[in-house]
PDB file of C-alpha atoms in Angstrom:
ATOM      1  CA  UNK A   1      43.031 -43.811 169.333  1.00 85.00           C
ATOM      2  CA  UNK A   2      44.433 -41.210 167.680  1.00 88.00           C
ATOM      3  CA  UNK A   3      46.658 -40.442 169.537  1.00 90.00           C
ATOM      4  CA  UNK A   4      48.075 -43.655 169.847  1.00 89.00           C
ATOM      5  CA  UNK A   5      47.351 -43.960 165.953  1.00 90.00           C
ATOM      6  CA  UNK A   6      49.648 -41.460 165.182  1.00 92.00           C
ATOM      7  CA  UNK A   7      52.071 -43.054 167.961  1.00 92.00           C
ATOM      8  CA  UNK A   8      51.939 -46.183 166.344  1.00 93.00           C
ATOM      9  CA  UNK A   9      52.763 -44.750 163.079  1.00 93.00           C
ATOM     10  CA  UNK A  10      56.173 -43.241 164.038  1.00 94.00           C
ATOM     11  CA  UNK A  11      57.025 -45.980 165.943  1.00 94.00           C
ATOM     12  CA  UNK A  12      56.737 -47.799 162.414  1.00 94.00           C
ATOM     13  CA  UNK A  13      58.538 -44.885 160.594  1.00 94.00           C
ATOM     14  CA  UNK A  14      61.310 -45.047 162.745  1.00 94.00           C
ATOM     15  CA  UNK A  15      61.306 -49.063 162.249  1.00 94.00           C
ATOM     16  CA  UNK A  16      61.608 -48.478 158.780  1.00 93.00           C
ATOM     17  CA  UNK A  17      64.465 -45.859 158.858  1.00 93.00           C
ATOM     18  CA  UNK A  18      66.529 -47.954 161.617  1.00 93.00           C
ATOM     19  CA  UNK A  19      66.472 -51.178 159.172  1.00 93.00           C
ATOM     20  CA  UNK A  20      67.808 -48.919 156.385  1.00 91.00           C
ATOM     21  CA  UNK A  21      70.970 -47.565 158.555  1.00 91.00           C
ATOM     22  CA  UNK A  22      70.477 -50.948 159.947  1.00 92.00           C
ATOM     23  CA  UNK A  23      70.221 -52.319 155.641  1.00 93.00           C
ATOM     24  CA  UNK A  24      73.766 -49.888 155.190  1.00 92.00           C
ATOM     25  CA  UNK A  25      75.877 -50.498 157.580  1.00 92.00           C
ATOM     26  CA  UNK A  26      75.499 -54.376 156.852  1.00 93.00           C
ATOM     27  CA  UNK A  27      76.726 -53.017 153.403  1.00 92.00           C
ATOM     28  CA  UNK A  28      79.259 -50.811 154.333  1.00 91.00           C
ATOM     29  CA  UNK A  29      80.533 -53.916 156.157  1.00 91.00           C
ATOM     30  CA  UNK A  30      79.981 -55.900 153.423  1.00 92.00           C
ATOM     31  CA  UNK A  31      82.369 -54.070 151.432  1.00 90.00           C
ATOM     32  CA  UNK A  32      85.227 -53.712 154.367  1.00 90.00           C
ATOM     33  CA  UNK A  33      85.201 -57.398 154.099  1.00 90.00           C
ATOM     34  CA  UNK A  34      85.664 -58.306 150.897  1.00 90.00           C
ATOM     35  CA  UNK A  35      88.284 -55.151 151.232  1.00 88.00           C
ATOM     36  CA  UNK A  36      90.584 -56.850 153.637  1.00 86.00           C
ATOM     37  CA  UNK A  37      89.530 -60.423 152.339  1.00 90.00           C
ATOM     38  CA  UNK A  38      91.638 -58.772 149.369  1.00 90.00           C
ATOM     39  CA  UNK A  39      94.370 -57.256 151.037  1.00 86.00           C
ATOM     40  CA  UNK A  40      94.739 -60.626 152.710  1.00 88.00           C
ATOM     41  CA  UNK A  41      95.321 -62.747 149.833  1.00 87.00           C
ATOM     42  CA  UNK A  42      97.206 -59.184 148.800  1.00 87.00           C
ATOM     43  CA  UNK A  43      99.851 -59.709 151.738  1.00 87.00           C
ATOM     44  CA  UNK A  44     100.353 -63.829 151.173  1.00 88.00           C
ATOM     45  CA  UNK A  45     101.137 -63.300 147.645  1.00 88.00           C
ATOM     46  CA  UNK A  46     103.838 -60.360 148.826  1.00 85.00           C
ATOM     47  CA  UNK A  47     104.797 -62.527 150.984  1.00 84.00           C
ATOM     48  CA  UNK A  48     105.691 -65.790 148.316  1.00 85.00           C
ATOM     49  CA  UNK A  49     106.999 -63.195 146.324  1.00 88.00           C
ATOM     50  CA  UNK A  50     109.117 -61.972 149.113  1.00 84.00           C
ATOM     51  CA  UNK A  51     110.482 -65.593 149.769  1.00 87.00           C
ATOM     52  CA  UNK A  52     111.561 -66.235 146.126  1.00 87.00           C
ATOM     53  CA  UNK A  53     113.714 -63.332 146.011  1.00 87.00           C
ATOM     54  CA  UNK A  54     115.391 -64.178 149.146  1.00 86.00           C
ATOM     55  CA  UNK A  55     115.970 -68.034 148.332  1.00 85.00           C
ATOM     56  CA  UNK A  56     116.873 -66.416 144.895  1.00 86.00           C
ATOM     57  CA  UNK A  57     119.436 -63.399 146.974  1.00 85.00           C
ATOM     58  CA  UNK A  58     120.759 -66.416 149.565  1.00 84.00           C
ATOM     59  CA  UNK A  59     121.018 -68.694 145.662  1.00 84.00           C
ATOM     60  CA  UNK A  60     123.186 -66.125 144.065  1.00 85.00           C
ATOM     61  CA  UNK A  61     125.497 -64.996 147.064  1.00 83.00           C
ATOM     62  CA  UNK A  62     126.628 -68.337 146.716  1.00 82.00           C
ATOM     63  CA  UNK A  63     126.850 -68.754 143.722  1.00 82.00           C
ATOM     64  CA  UNK A  64     129.511 -65.800 144.029  1.00 84.00           C
ATOM     65  CA  UNK A  65     131.478 -67.045 146.524  1.00 73.00           C
ATOM     66  CA  UNK A  66     133.345 -65.395 148.760  1.00 70.00           C
ATOM     67  CA  UNK A  67     135.079 -62.237 148.160  1.00 61.00           C
ATOM     68  CA  UNK A  68     138.044 -62.197 145.470  1.00 59.00           C
ATOM     69  CA  UNK A  69     141.266 -60.539 147.013  1.00 54.00           C
ATOM     70  CA  UNK A  70     141.577 -57.771 144.223  1.00 56.00           C
ATOM     71  CA  UNK A  71     138.379 -56.006 144.471  1.00 54.00           C
ATOM     72  CA  UNK A  72     138.855 -55.351 149.084  1.00 53.00           C
ATOM     73  CA  UNK A  73     139.400 -51.330 148.123  1.00 60.00           C
ATOM     74  CA  UNK A  74     142.697 -50.133 148.541  1.00 60.00           C
ATOM     75  CA  UNK A  75     143.427 -47.203 150.029  1.00 63.00           C
ATOM     76  CA  UNK A  76     143.463 -43.982 148.000  1.00 68.00           C
ATOM     77  CA  UNK A  77     147.017 -42.689 146.571  1.00 74.00           C
ATOM     78  CA  UNK A  78     146.211 -39.268 148.993  1.00 73.00           C
ATOM     79  CA  UNK A  79     146.785 -42.001 152.654  1.00 73.00           C
ATOM     80  CA  UNK A  80     150.083 -40.677 153.290  1.00 77.00           C
ATOM     81  CA  UNK A  81     149.027 -36.747 152.624  1.00 78.00           C
ATOM     82  CA  UNK A  82     145.842 -37.553 154.597  1.00 77.00           C
ATOM     83  CA  UNK A  83     147.510 -38.920 157.263  1.00 78.00           C
ATOM     84  CA  UNK A  84     149.940 -36.103 157.482  1.00 80.00           C
ATOM     85  CA  UNK A  85     147.341 -34.042 157.227  1.00 80.00           C
ATOM     86  CA  UNK A  86     146.058 -35.512 160.771  1.00 81.00           C
ATOM     87  CA  UNK A  87     149.405 -35.580 162.317  1.00 80.00           C
ATOM     88  CA  UNK A  88     150.289 -31.728 161.314  1.00 83.00           C
ATOM     89  CA  UNK A  89     146.429 -30.558 163.282  1.00 83.00           C
ATOM     90  CA  UNK A  90     147.014 -33.143 165.596  1.00 82.00           C
ATOM     91  CA  UNK A  91     150.082 -30.725 166.252  1.00 82.00           C
ATOM     92  CA  UNK A  92     147.648 -27.403 166.126  1.00 84.00           C
ATOM     93  CA  UNK A  93     145.209 -28.869 168.279  1.00 84.00           C
ATOM     94  CA  UNK A  94     148.721 -29.683 171.211  1.00 85.00           C
ATOM     95  CA  UNK A  95     150.153 -26.002 170.126  1.00 82.00           C
ATOM     96  CA  UNK A  96     146.189 -24.801 170.698  1.00 85.00           C
ATOM     97  CA  UNK A  97     145.461 -26.683 174.007  1.00 84.00           C
ATOM     98  CA  UNK A  98     149.126 -25.349 174.780  1.00 84.00           C
ATOM     99  CA  UNK A  99     148.308 -21.231 174.306  1.00 84.00           C
ATOM    100  CA  UNK A 100     144.607 -21.689 176.391  1.00 83.00           C
ATOM    101  CA  UNK A 101     146.775 -23.669 178.693  1.00 83.00           C
ATOM    102  CA  UNK A 102     149.050 -20.443 179.091  1.00 84.00           C
ATOM    103  CA  UNK A 103     146.561 -17.154 178.644  1.00 84.00           C
ATOM    104  CA  UNK A 104     144.428 -18.769 181.174  1.00 81.00           C
ATOM    105  CA  UNK A 105     147.246 -19.043 183.564  1.00 84.00           C
ATOM    106  CA  UNK A 106     148.349 -15.223 182.505  1.00 81.00           C
ATOM    107  CA  UNK A 107     144.248 -14.643 183.252  1.00 77.00           C
ATOM    108  CA  UNK A 108     144.080 -15.495 186.302  1.00 80.00           C
ATOM    109  CA  UNK A 109     147.041 -13.365 187.193  1.00 80.00           C
ATOM    110  CA  UNK A 110     150.064 -16.229 187.416  1.00 85.00           C
ATOM    111  CA  UNK A 111     153.254 -16.621 186.466  1.00 85.00           C
ATOM    112  CA  UNK A 112     152.814 -18.688 182.836  1.00 80.00           C
ATOM    113  CA  UNK A 113     154.945 -22.737 182.934  1.00 80.00           C
ATOM    114  CA  UNK A 114     157.881 -21.298 181.197  1.00 79.00           C
ATOM    115  CA  UNK A 115     158.435 -24.586 178.890  1.00 80.00           C
ATOM    116  CA  UNK A 116     154.624 -24.780 177.705  1.00 75.00           C
ATOM    117  CA  UNK A 117     155.511 -20.476 177.074  1.00 72.00           C
ATOM    118  CA  UNK A 118     158.474 -21.308 175.763  1.00 76.00           C
ATOM    119  CA  UNK A 119     157.082 -24.401 173.479  1.00 74.00           C
ATOM    120  CA  UNK A 120     159.586 -26.539 175.197  1.00 75.00           C
ATOM    121  CA  UNK A 121     157.559 -29.797 174.447  1.00 67.00           C
ATOM    122  CA  UNK A 122     158.357 -33.708 172.875  1.00 55.00           C
ATOM    123  CA  UNK A 123     158.297 -32.790 168.964  1.00 48.00           C
ATOM    124  CA  UNK A 124     155.117 -34.426 167.999  1.00 50.00           C
ATOM    125  CA  UNK A 125     152.147 -34.983 170.055  1.00 47.00           C
ATOM    126  CA  UNK A 126     150.880 -38.239 171.603  1.00 48.00           C
ATOM    127  CA  UNK A 127     150.214 -40.551 169.599  1.00 46.00           C
ATOM    128  CA  UNK A 128     150.250 -38.362 166.166  1.00 46.00           C
ATOM    129  CA  UNK A 129     151.988 -41.812 164.395  1.00 49.00           C
ATOM    130  CA  UNK A 130     150.276 -44.726 166.308  1.00 60.00           C
ATOM    131  CA  UNK A 131     146.306 -43.624 165.725  1.00 67.00           C
ATOM    132  CA  UNK A 132     144.598 -44.869 162.979  1.00 70.00           C
ATOM    133  CA  UNK A 133     142.901 -42.065 161.328  1.00 66.00           C
ATOM    134  CA  UNK A 134     139.902 -44.265 159.406  1.00 70.00           C
ATOM    135  CA  UNK A 135     138.672 -46.004 162.893  1.00 76.00           C
ATOM    136  CA  UNK A 136     135.506 -44.655 164.118  1.00 80.00           C
ATOM    137  CA  UNK A 137     137.028 -44.874 167.585  1.00 85.00           C
ATOM    138  CA  UNK A 138     139.745 -42.454 167.041  1.00 80.00           C
ATOM    139  CA  UNK A 139     137.895 -40.393 164.871  1.00 80.00           C
ATOM    140  CA  UNK A 140     135.715 -40.012 168.233  1.00 84.00           C
ATOM    141  CA  UNK A 141     138.403 -39.262 170.377  1.00 84.00           C
ATOM    142  CA  UNK A 142     140.266 -36.542 168.465  1.00 81.00           C
ATOM    143  CA  UNK A 143     136.449 -34.906 168.247  1.00 83.00           C
ATOM    144  CA  UNK A 144     136.230 -34.630 171.897  1.00 86.00           C
ATOM    145  CA  UNK A 145     139.258 -33.348 171.899  1.00 84.00           C
ATOM    146  CA  UNK A 146     138.693 -30.180 169.792  1.00 84.00           C
ATOM    147  CA  UNK A 147     134.944 -30.124 170.974  1.00 86.00           C
ATOM    148  CA  UNK A 148     137.150 -29.931 174.527  1.00 88.00           C
ATOM    149  CA  UNK A 149     140.111 -27.385 173.211  1.00 84.00           C
ATOM    150  CA  UNK A 150     136.238 -24.985 172.338  1.00 84.00           C
ATOM    151  CA  UNK A 151     134.921 -24.820 174.845  1.00 87.00           C
ATOM    152  CA  UNK A 152     138.856 -23.891 177.139  1.00 85.00           C
ATOM    153  CA  UNK A 153     138.500 -21.175 174.206  1.00 84.00           C
ATOM    154  CA  UNK A 154     135.558 -19.621 175.440  1.00 86.00           C
ATOM    155  CA  UNK A 155     136.514 -20.207 179.096  1.00 85.00           C
ATOM    156  CA  UNK A 156     139.242 -18.167 178.119  1.00 82.00           C
ATOM    157  CA  UNK A 157     137.823 -15.702 176.300  1.00 83.00           C
ATOM    158  CA  UNK A 158     135.074 -15.275 178.751  1.00 86.00           C
ATOM    159  CA  UNK A 159     138.231 -14.811 181.743  1.00 82.00           C
ATOM    160  CA  UNK A 160     139.224 -12.037 179.236  1.00 82.00           C
ATOM    161  CA  UNK A 161     136.334 -10.559 178.659  1.00 84.00           C
ATOM    162  CA  UNK A 162     135.557 -10.227 182.778  1.00 83.00           C
ATOM    163  CA  UNK A 163     139.268  -9.045 183.568  1.00 81.00           C
ATOM    164  CA  UNK A 164     139.112  -6.114 180.478  1.00 82.00           C
ATOM    165  CA  UNK A 165     135.456  -5.179 182.140  1.00 85.00           C
ATOM    166  CA  UNK A 166     137.805  -5.624 185.810  1.00 83.00           C
ATOM    167  CA  UNK A 167     140.218  -3.435 184.163  1.00 80.00           C
ATOM    168  CA  UNK A 168     137.883  -0.974 182.276  1.00 84.00           C
ATOM    169  CA  UNK A 169     136.204  -0.319 185.700  1.00 83.00           C
ATOM    170  CA  UNK A 170     139.564   0.492 187.540  1.00 82.00           C
ATOM    171  CA  UNK A 171     140.750   3.160 185.159  1.00 80.00           C
ATOM    172  CA  UNK A 172     137.171   4.506 185.536  1.00 78.00           C
ATOM    173  CA  UNK A 173     137.339   4.491 188.875  1.00 67.00           C
ATOM    174  CA  UNK A 174     141.248   6.324 189.125  1.00 60.00           C
ATOM    175  CA  UNK A 175     140.342   9.097 186.920  1.00 56.00           C
TER     176      UNK A 175
END
């Protein structure tokens, strides 16, 4: 009997604890619901303010009208110098390409292309005057050409290094 009484007391205590936990969870839930409601209200207010600002922006843009020709940016005074600089860089790129070809041919034991060796090429590399150096497409193409030249130089460096190592090895054996 006493055992049943003590079990009943323990169960009653446990139920009381569970009710306390349940009450605490309900209060926490109410707090979170209140916070959520406040957030929803704030989002609605911000959305309304955003809509008003967008309408004001549109109104201002309409009142300004199309852009004035006098406000269109003009190319800087240094544009001709920049164009000449790009032309010179393109010529150097062409010369470096020719030099890489000559050295590659020699590293492979072949006779070099005489026109490349003597520098007999067109007076200007193709596209120097026609290219619009402000265009992203032209800049991207030129960048890829420079990257390819860099890879060619690296291959040439490797070929010369290999050839040098082979020559050194041959000299060591014969001595």
